[in-house]
Short mmCIF file of C-alpha atoms and ligand atoms in Angstrom, two decimals:
data_model
loop_
_atom_site.label_atom_id
_atom_site.label_comp_id
_atom_site.label_asym_id
_atom_site.label_seq_id
_atom_site.Cartn_x
_atom_site.Cartn_y
_atom_site.Cartn_z
CA UNK A 1 -122.26 -73.29 49.18
CA UNK A 2 -124.21 -76.52 48.50
CA UNK A 3 -124.97 -79.39 50.85
CA UNK A 4 -124.90 -82.90 49.45
CA UNK A 5 -124.49 -81.61 45.80
CA UNK A 6 -122.54 -82.90 42.59
CA UNK A 7 -119.58 -81.32 42.30
CA UNK A 8 -119.98 -80.04 39.08
CA UNK A 9 -122.94 -77.93 40.21
CA UNK A 10 -122.58 -74.24 40.63
CA UNK A 11 -121.23 -73.42 43.98
CA UNK A 12 -123.63 -71.38 45.81
CA UNK A 13 -126.75 -69.31 44.73
CA UNK A 14 -128.95 -66.93 45.77
CA UNK A 15 -132.73 -67.05 45.66
CA UNK A 16 -134.91 -64.13 46.44
CA UNK A 17 -137.42 -63.06 48.45
CA UNK A 18 -139.21 -60.44 47.12
CA UNK A 19 -139.94 -60.83 43.29
CA UNK A 20 -142.85 -59.33 42.17
CA UNK A 21 -146.14 -57.56 43.04
CA UNK A 22 -148.03 -59.20 46.38
CA UNK A 23 -151.05 -59.58 47.09
CA UNK A 24 -152.23 -59.95 50.62
CA UNK A 25 -155.38 -62.80 50.73
CA UNK A 26 -156.25 -62.23 54.40
CA UNK A 27 -156.94 -65.87 56.38
CA UNK A 28 -160.63 -66.70 56.11
CA UNK A 29 -161.04 -64.92 59.91
CA UNK A 30 -160.06 -61.70 58.69
CA UNK A 31 -157.16 -61.56 60.83
CA UNK A 32 -153.71 -60.61 59.10
CA UNK A 33 -150.74 -61.43 60.87
CA UNK A 34 -146.92 -60.97 61.00
CA UNK A 35 -147.05 -60.02 57.07
CA UNK A 36 -144.72 -57.65 55.84
CA UNK A 37 -144.23 -56.60 52.24
CA UNK A 38 -143.09 -59.72 50.31
CA UNK A 39 -144.78 -62.29 52.27
CA UNK A 40 -148.58 -63.43 51.76
CA UNK A 41 -150.22 -64.40 48.49
CA UNK A 42 -148.18 -63.51 45.27
CA UNK A 43 -150.61 -63.88 42.28
CA UNK A 44 -149.57 -64.22 39.15
CA UNK A 45 -147.97 -61.37 37.38
CA UNK A 46 -147.50 -59.83 33.95
CA UNK A 47 -144.31 -58.54 36.09
CA UNK A 48 -142.60 -61.83 36.69
CA UNK A 49 -141.93 -61.52 33.49
CA UNK A 50 -145.12 -64.68 32.68
CA UNK A 51 -147.73 -64.70 34.71
CA UNK A 52 -147.36 -68.12 35.37
CA UNK A 53 -145.91 -67.59 39.14
CA UNK A 54 -147.46 -67.63 42.11
CA UNK A 55 -146.64 -67.65 45.64
CA UNK A 56 -147.75 -68.00 49.36
CA UNK A 57 -145.11 -66.96 52.00
CA UNK A 58 -145.34 -65.73 55.50
CA UNK A 59 -143.01 -63.56 57.55
CA UNK A 60 -142.07 -64.75 60.31
CA UNK A 61 -141.46 -68.62 60.34
CA UNK A 62 -140.46 -68.26 64.23
CA UNK A 63 -144.28 -67.08 64.55
CA UNK A 64 -146.38 -70.51 65.23
CA UNK A 65 -149.07 -67.92 64.74
CA UNK A 66 -147.82 -66.85 61.46
CA UNK A 67 -147.33 -70.52 60.68
CA UNK A 68 -151.06 -71.37 61.29
CA UNK A 69 -152.31 -68.25 59.27
CA UNK A 70 -150.20 -69.96 56.59
CA UNK A 71 -151.77 -73.30 56.98
CA UNK A 72 -155.26 -71.95 56.98
CA UNK A 73 -154.57 -70.24 53.91
CA UNK A 74 -153.58 -73.52 52.28
CA UNK A 75 -156.47 -75.06 53.44
CA UNK A 76 -154.38 -77.72 54.83
CA UNK A 77 -155.64 -81.03 56.32
CA UNK A 78 -154.52 -81.84 59.76
CA UNK A 79 -151.71 -84.09 58.61
CA UNK A 80 -150.46 -81.40 55.91
CA UNK A 81 -150.29 -78.82 58.69
CA UNK A 82 -148.43 -80.95 60.94
CA UNK A 83 -145.94 -81.44 58.22
CA UNK A 84 -145.58 -77.75 57.42
CA UNK A 85 -145.48 -76.95 61.31
CA UNK A 86 -142.31 -79.64 61.35
CA UNK A 87 -140.69 -78.65 58.22
CA UNK A 88 -140.69 -75.31 58.58
CA UNK A 89 -139.49 -75.94 62.19
CA UNK A 90 -136.40 -78.47 60.85
CA UNK A 91 -135.86 -75.94 58.28
CA UNK A 92 -135.21 -72.57 60.41
CA UNK A 93 -133.14 -74.34 62.60
CA UNK A 94 -130.83 -75.31 59.81
CA UNK A 95 -130.94 -71.93 58.54
CA UNK A 96 -129.67 -70.60 61.74
CA UNK A 97 -127.47 -73.16 61.85
CA UNK A 98 -125.55 -72.62 58.46
CA UNK A 99 -125.79 -69.05 58.88
CA UNK A 100 -123.38 -69.32 62.16
CA UNK A 101 -121.17 -72.10 60.56
CA UNK A 102 -120.77 -69.53 57.70
CA UNK A 103 -119.96 -66.58 60.11
CA UNK A 104 -117.40 -69.24 62.14
CA UNK A 105 -115.84 -69.96 58.96
CA UNK A 106 -114.49 -66.46 58.66
CA UNK A 107 -113.69 -65.97 62.13
CA UNK A 108 -116.81 -64.67 64.08
CA UNK A 109 -116.00 -65.84 67.61
CA UNK A 110 -119.74 -65.14 68.86
CA UNK A 111 -121.06 -66.67 65.59
CA UNK A 112 -123.46 -68.34 68.46
CA UNK A 113 -125.48 -65.44 69.45
CA UNK A 114 -124.67 -63.09 65.78
CA UNK A 115 -128.02 -64.97 64.22
CA UNK A 116 -130.08 -65.45 67.19
CA UNK A 117 -133.73 -63.72 66.59
CA UNK A 118 -132.96 -62.64 62.78
CA UNK A 119 -136.03 -63.13 60.96
CA UNK A 120 -136.63 -65.95 58.65
CA UNK A 121 -139.14 -65.23 55.63
CA UNK A 122 -140.56 -68.95 54.43
CA UNK A 123 -142.64 -69.00 50.99
CA UNK A 124 -143.86 -72.00 48.36
CA UNK A 125 -143.28 -70.98 44.61
CA UNK A 126 -145.38 -72.35 41.68
CA UNK A 127 -144.78 -72.29 38.13
CA UNK A 128 -147.93 -72.77 36.26
CA UNK A 129 -145.47 -73.50 33.00
CA UNK A 130 -147.58 -74.82 29.71
CA UNK A 131 -146.41 -75.65 26.38
CA UNK A 132 -146.67 -71.62 25.36
CA UNK A 133 -144.23 -70.31 28.22
CA UNK A 134 -140.95 -72.87 27.25
CA UNK A 135 -137.84 -71.31 26.80
CA UNK A 136 -139.20 -68.33 28.54
CA UNK A 137 -138.44 -66.76 31.82
CA UNK A 138 -140.63 -68.01 34.93
CA UNK A 139 -138.86 -66.23 37.41
CA UNK A 140 -136.99 -62.44 36.41
CA UNK A 141 -133.39 -62.68 37.09
CA UNK A 142 -132.94 -61.46 40.79
CA UNK A 143 -130.75 -61.50 43.89
CA UNK A 144 -131.96 -62.65 47.25
CA UNK A 145 -131.91 -59.25 49.47
CA UNK A 146 -131.33 -61.38 53.19
CA UNK A 147 -128.44 -62.87 54.02
CA UNK A 148 -129.05 -67.22 53.29
CA UNK A 149 -131.53 -68.78 51.72
CA UNK A 150 -132.54 -72.65 51.48
CA UNK A 151 -134.38 -73.88 48.52
CA UNK A 152 -135.50 -77.18 48.30
CA UNK A 153 -136.02 -77.07 44.40
CA UNK A 154 -139.15 -79.45 42.33
CA UNK A 155 -137.55 -82.90 42.40
CA UNK A 156 -138.17 -83.53 38.77
CA UNK A 157 -138.89 -79.76 36.65
CA UNK A 158 -135.48 -78.18 36.25
CA UNK A 159 -135.37 -74.66 35.45
CA UNK A 160 -133.25 -72.77 37.67
CA UNK A 161 -130.42 -71.31 36.66
CA UNK A 162 -127.57 -69.10 38.11
CA UNK A 163 -125.06 -66.89 36.56
CA UNK A 164 -121.34 -67.44 36.70
CA UNK A 165 -118.55 -64.66 36.91
CA UNK A 166 -118.97 -64.32 33.30
CA UNK A 167 -122.12 -63.67 33.01
CA UNK A 168 -123.44 -66.64 31.52
CA UNK A 169 -126.28 -68.61 33.09
CA UNK A 170 -125.94 -72.21 34.50
CA UNK A 171 -128.48 -74.75 35.15
CA UNK A 172 -129.01 -76.43 38.65
CA UNK A 173 -130.59 -79.12 37.80
CA UNK A 174 -133.02 -81.11 40.12
CA UNK A 175 -131.15 -83.51 42.69
CA UNK A 176 -133.74 -85.15 44.89
CA UNK A 177 -132.80 -85.68 48.53
CA UNK A 178 -130.84 -82.18 48.77
CA UNK A 179 -130.87 -78.72 49.60
CA UNK A 180 -129.78 -75.59 48.03
CA UNK A 181 -128.32 -72.96 49.69
CA UNK A 182 -127.35 -69.41 48.14
CA UNK A 183 -126.23 -66.13 49.95
CA UNK A 184 -128.14 -62.68 49.41
CA UNK A 185 -127.43 -59.21 49.22
CA UNK A 186 -127.10 -59.18 53.39
CA UNK A 187 -124.14 -61.55 53.31
CA UNK A 188 -122.06 -59.56 50.81
CA UNK A 189 -122.67 -56.31 52.91
CA UNK A 190 -122.20 -58.53 55.92
CA UNK A 191 -118.80 -59.70 54.90
CA UNK A 192 -117.65 -56.47 53.11
CA UNK A 193 -117.70 -58.02 49.64
CA UNK A 194 -116.24 -61.07 50.64
CA UNK A 195 -119.53 -63.46 50.28
CA UNK A 196 -121.07 -63.13 46.77
CA UNK A 197 -124.77 -62.28 46.20
CA UNK A 198 -125.28 -64.65 43.28
CA UNK A 199 -127.58 -63.46 40.44
CA UNK A 200 -130.07 -66.01 39.23
CA UNK A 201 -133.86 -67.14 37.33
CA UNK A 202 -136.36 -69.79 36.79
CA UNK A 203 -136.90 -71.16 32.92
CA UNK A 204 -139.79 -72.59 31.84
CA UNK A 205 -137.78 -76.10 30.41
CA UNK A 206 -141.17 -78.45 29.98
CA UNK A 207 -144.63 -77.99 30.05
CA UNK A 208 -144.89 -78.61 33.66
CA UNK A 209 -146.32 -77.43 36.78
CA UNK A 210 -142.83 -76.39 38.89
CA UNK A 211 -143.21 -76.54 42.44
CA UNK A 212 -139.89 -75.12 45.18
CA UNK A 213 -139.74 -74.25 48.66
CA UNK A 214 -137.51 -71.78 49.98
CA UNK A 215 -136.78 -70.21 53.49
CA UNK A 216 -135.00 -66.96 53.92
CA UNK A 217 -132.86 -66.23 56.59
CA UNK A 218 -133.18 -62.26 56.34
CA UNK A 219 -130.28 -60.60 58.76
CA UNK A 220 -130.14 -58.83 61.83
CA UNK A 221 -133.12 -57.15 63.13
CA UNK A 222 -130.59 -54.16 64.18
CA UNK A 223 -128.38 -52.49 61.85
CA UNK A 224 -126.74 -54.87 59.16
CA UNK A 225 -122.76 -53.38 59.25
CA UNK A 226 -119.44 -55.28 58.45
CA UNK A 227 -117.69 -56.63 61.91
CA UNK A 228 -114.55 -54.56 62.13
CA UNK A 229 -112.72 -57.91 61.79
CA UNK A 230 -113.20 -57.30 57.68
CA UNK A 231 -111.85 -53.94 57.49
CA UNK A 232 -108.87 -52.73 57.40
CA UNK A 233 -106.81 -50.54 55.10
CA UNK A 234 -106.61 -53.33 51.71
CA UNK A 235 -110.54 -53.37 52.42
CA UNK A 236 -112.14 -50.40 53.20
CA UNK A 237 -115.80 -50.32 54.73
CA UNK A 238 -117.91 -50.49 51.53
CA UNK A 239 -121.05 -50.31 52.90
CA UNK A 240 -123.07 -47.37 54.74
CA UNK A 241 -124.85 -49.30 57.99
CA UNK A 242 -128.50 -50.04 57.04
CA UNK A 243 -130.96 -51.62 58.63
CA UNK A 244 -132.56 -54.77 56.73
CA UNK A 245 -136.20 -53.11 56.54
CA UNK A 246 -134.78 -49.81 54.92
CA UNK A 247 -132.73 -52.16 52.30
CA UNK A 248 -136.11 -54.16 51.43
CA UNK A 249 -138.12 -50.97 50.90
CA UNK A 250 -135.02 -49.50 48.90
CA UNK A 251 -135.05 -52.91 46.25
CA UNK A 252 -138.65 -52.51 45.93
CA UNK A 253 -138.55 -48.23 45.39
CA UNK A 254 -135.78 -48.75 42.84
CA UNK A 255 -137.12 -52.11 41.34
CA UNK A 256 -133.27 -53.33 41.75
CA UNK A 257 -133.16 -56.42 42.27
CA UNK A 258 -130.35 -58.04 40.89
CA UNK A 259 -128.34 -56.57 44.04
CA UNK A 260 -127.73 -53.19 42.00
CA UNK A 261 -129.15 -51.49 45.06
CA UNK A 262 -126.52 -52.59 47.39
CA UNK A 263 -124.75 -49.87 45.38
CA UNK A 264 -127.15 -47.36 46.64
CA UNK A 265 -125.49 -47.78 50.09
CA UNK A 266 -122.03 -48.01 49.05
CA UNK A 267 -119.09 -46.06 50.86
CA UNK A 268 -116.68 -46.23 47.74
CA UNK A 269 -117.57 -44.98 44.43
CA UNK A 270 -116.79 -48.11 42.73
CA UNK A 271 -119.25 -51.04 42.49
CA UNK A 272 -119.05 -54.68 41.63
CA UNK A 273 -122.60 -54.95 42.54
O1 LIG B 1 -138.08 -71.84 42.38
C1 LIG B 1 -136.91 -71.67 42.27
O2 LIG B 1 -135.96 -72.85 41.81
C2 LIG B 1 -136.26 -70.09 43.08
C3 LIG B 1 -137.31 -69.48 43.58
C4 LIG B 1 -136.35 -68.37 43.91
O3 LIG B 1 -135.14 -68.05 43.51
C5 LIG B 1 -137.04 -67.42 44.87
O4 LIG B 1 -138.30 -67.92 45.44
O5 LIG B 1 -136.33 -66.42 45.14
FE1 LIG B 2 -134.73 -66.02 44.13
#
């Protein structure tokens, strides 16, 4: 699902929220607030697979304390702080709105209530690409673990690639003034396999610093379970109900970051993930 995109661009893309080893840098006052694994500062690490990627994230964007702590970690000016607060609030609303519209489009009548209170993670990604990293992968292949992601790509430095049905990678070229919306593993499970979690990665195309901003609408605080509407004789329930937190831990503990962990919560033996 794409907003204001060129028609030849790929359909929907998933953006992950746990892309390596996270190192938590407490804010200068020593208070570590609202941090779950997958947020905080993530230092460059050989796991990614080049040590060029670093990120700063926060959980949950609805918490003003967490947003303030995030700005403090970035050492922002008062004006930058206001911009980040405004941007994260606005993007949060857009994410909830798109989540509702996805549910509505699939015939869910109480879509308004459905996404209320779903936690959102916010993250700034930075890729320190150099001439030596050209043609290598800056961020390994993964899916998002959550329901949907809104991604603001770098306006000039490309590199995002999504995998199509045949397993080929397609570039997603920068398109200033647009946001990219992707679906993750929770969307695939919640929809009983109707929505797809798309694999993607970031390649180094040029020796330049690349920045992207992601907002992840993670999923319900209670269990992720396909509504009865999506289950019938022809479409038996595919996944056992699970909490997002448990699923996230499963991805971390198994190292399965490209949607394969869904097969571990699958009820039926065959898997397309
Ligand atoms: O930087 C990008 O374009 C993609 C980032 C991404 O996939 C992520 O944050 O999970
Ligand atoms: Fe991603």
